[in-house]
Amino acid sequence: MERVKEESSYLLESNRKGPKQDRTAEGQALSEARKHLKEETQLRLDVEKELELQISMRQEMELAMKMLEKDVCEKQDALVSLRQQLDDLRALKHELAFKLQSSDLGVKQKSELNSRLEEKTNQMAATIKQLEQSEKDLVKQAKTLNSAANKLIPKHH
């Protein structure tokens, strides 16, 4: 850009000193230089806008990735808790089943309780399966987003 300004100054100075024909040629060269400067400036502005857009998209993707990672962690924590509850329920079920075998008193109540516990166990097992599938889907979505981010915006070293 500095070179173009120097050329423009030189051309203006030589226009004052040289013959008319030289001034016309120099005027055309000056006009071409100005046109070239304008094109280069516009190109630079376009590139800067594109860079800003890519930076913004990258920031949005990084935020989405962090949110997905947080969601995955929360789901994993919920799965751990539900698995522990399921184990506790299974232990209680086995304990109640053993007590039921050793006692004839309250057989009907214990049987109903055992059935309810079995139903709860099945419900919790189904819930765990749903959460595991949801976790798999989130991980797959996170990988897809990460892959898309890497394709869109290559990391600079």
PDB file of N, CA and C in Angstrom, residues 1 18 20 27 84 106 148 153:
ATOM      1  N   MET A   1       0.843  -1.173   0.000  1.00  0.00           N
ATOM      2  CA  MET A   1       0.000   0.000   0.000  1.00  0.00           C
ATOM      3  C   MET A   1       0.895   1.245   0.000  1.00  0.00           C
ATOM      4  N   GLY A  18       6.710  16.674 -16.882  1.00  0.00           N
ATOM      5  CA  GLY A  18       6.858  16.034 -18.173  1.00  0.00           C
ATOM      6  C   GLY A  18       5.928  16.591 -19.237  1.00  0.00           C
ATOM      7  N   LYS A  20       2.937  16.540 -22.143  1.00  0.00           N
ATOM      8  CA  LYS A  20       1.520  16.204 -22.012  1.00  0.00           C
ATOM      9  C   LYS A  20       1.273  14.730 -22.292  1.00  0.00           C
ATOM     10  N   GLY A  27      -1.061   9.401 -15.957  1.00  0.00           N
ATOM     11  CA  GLY A  27      -2.408   9.505 -15.374  1.00  0.00           C
ATOM     12  C   GLY A  27      -3.138   8.174 -15.457  1.00  0.00           C
ATOM     13  N   GLN A  84     -26.676 -47.839  41.204  1.00  0.00           N
ATOM     14  CA  GLN A  84     -26.554 -48.123  42.636  1.00  0.00           C
ATOM     15  C   GLN A  84     -27.929 -48.408  43.237  1.00  0.00           C
ATOM     16  N   GLY A 106     -47.721 -63.378  56.796  1.00  0.00           N
ATOM     17  CA  GLY A 106     -47.722 -62.248  55.864  1.00  0.00           C
ATOM     18  C   GLY A 106     -47.263 -62.609  54.476  1.00  0.00           C
ATOM     19  N   ALA A 148     -17.277 -31.725  12.503  1.00  0.00           N
ATOM     20  CA  ALA A 148     -17.711 -30.599  11.676  1.00  0.00           C
ATOM     21  C   ALA A 148     -16.879 -29.361  11.988  1.00  0.00           C
ATOM     22  N   ILE A 153     -13.159 -25.224  10.503  1.00  0.00           N
ATOM     23  CA  ILE A 153     -12.134 -24.300  10.958  1.00  0.00           C
ATOM     24  C   ILE A 153     -10.911 -25.092  11.361  1.00  0.00           C
TER      25      ILE A 153
END
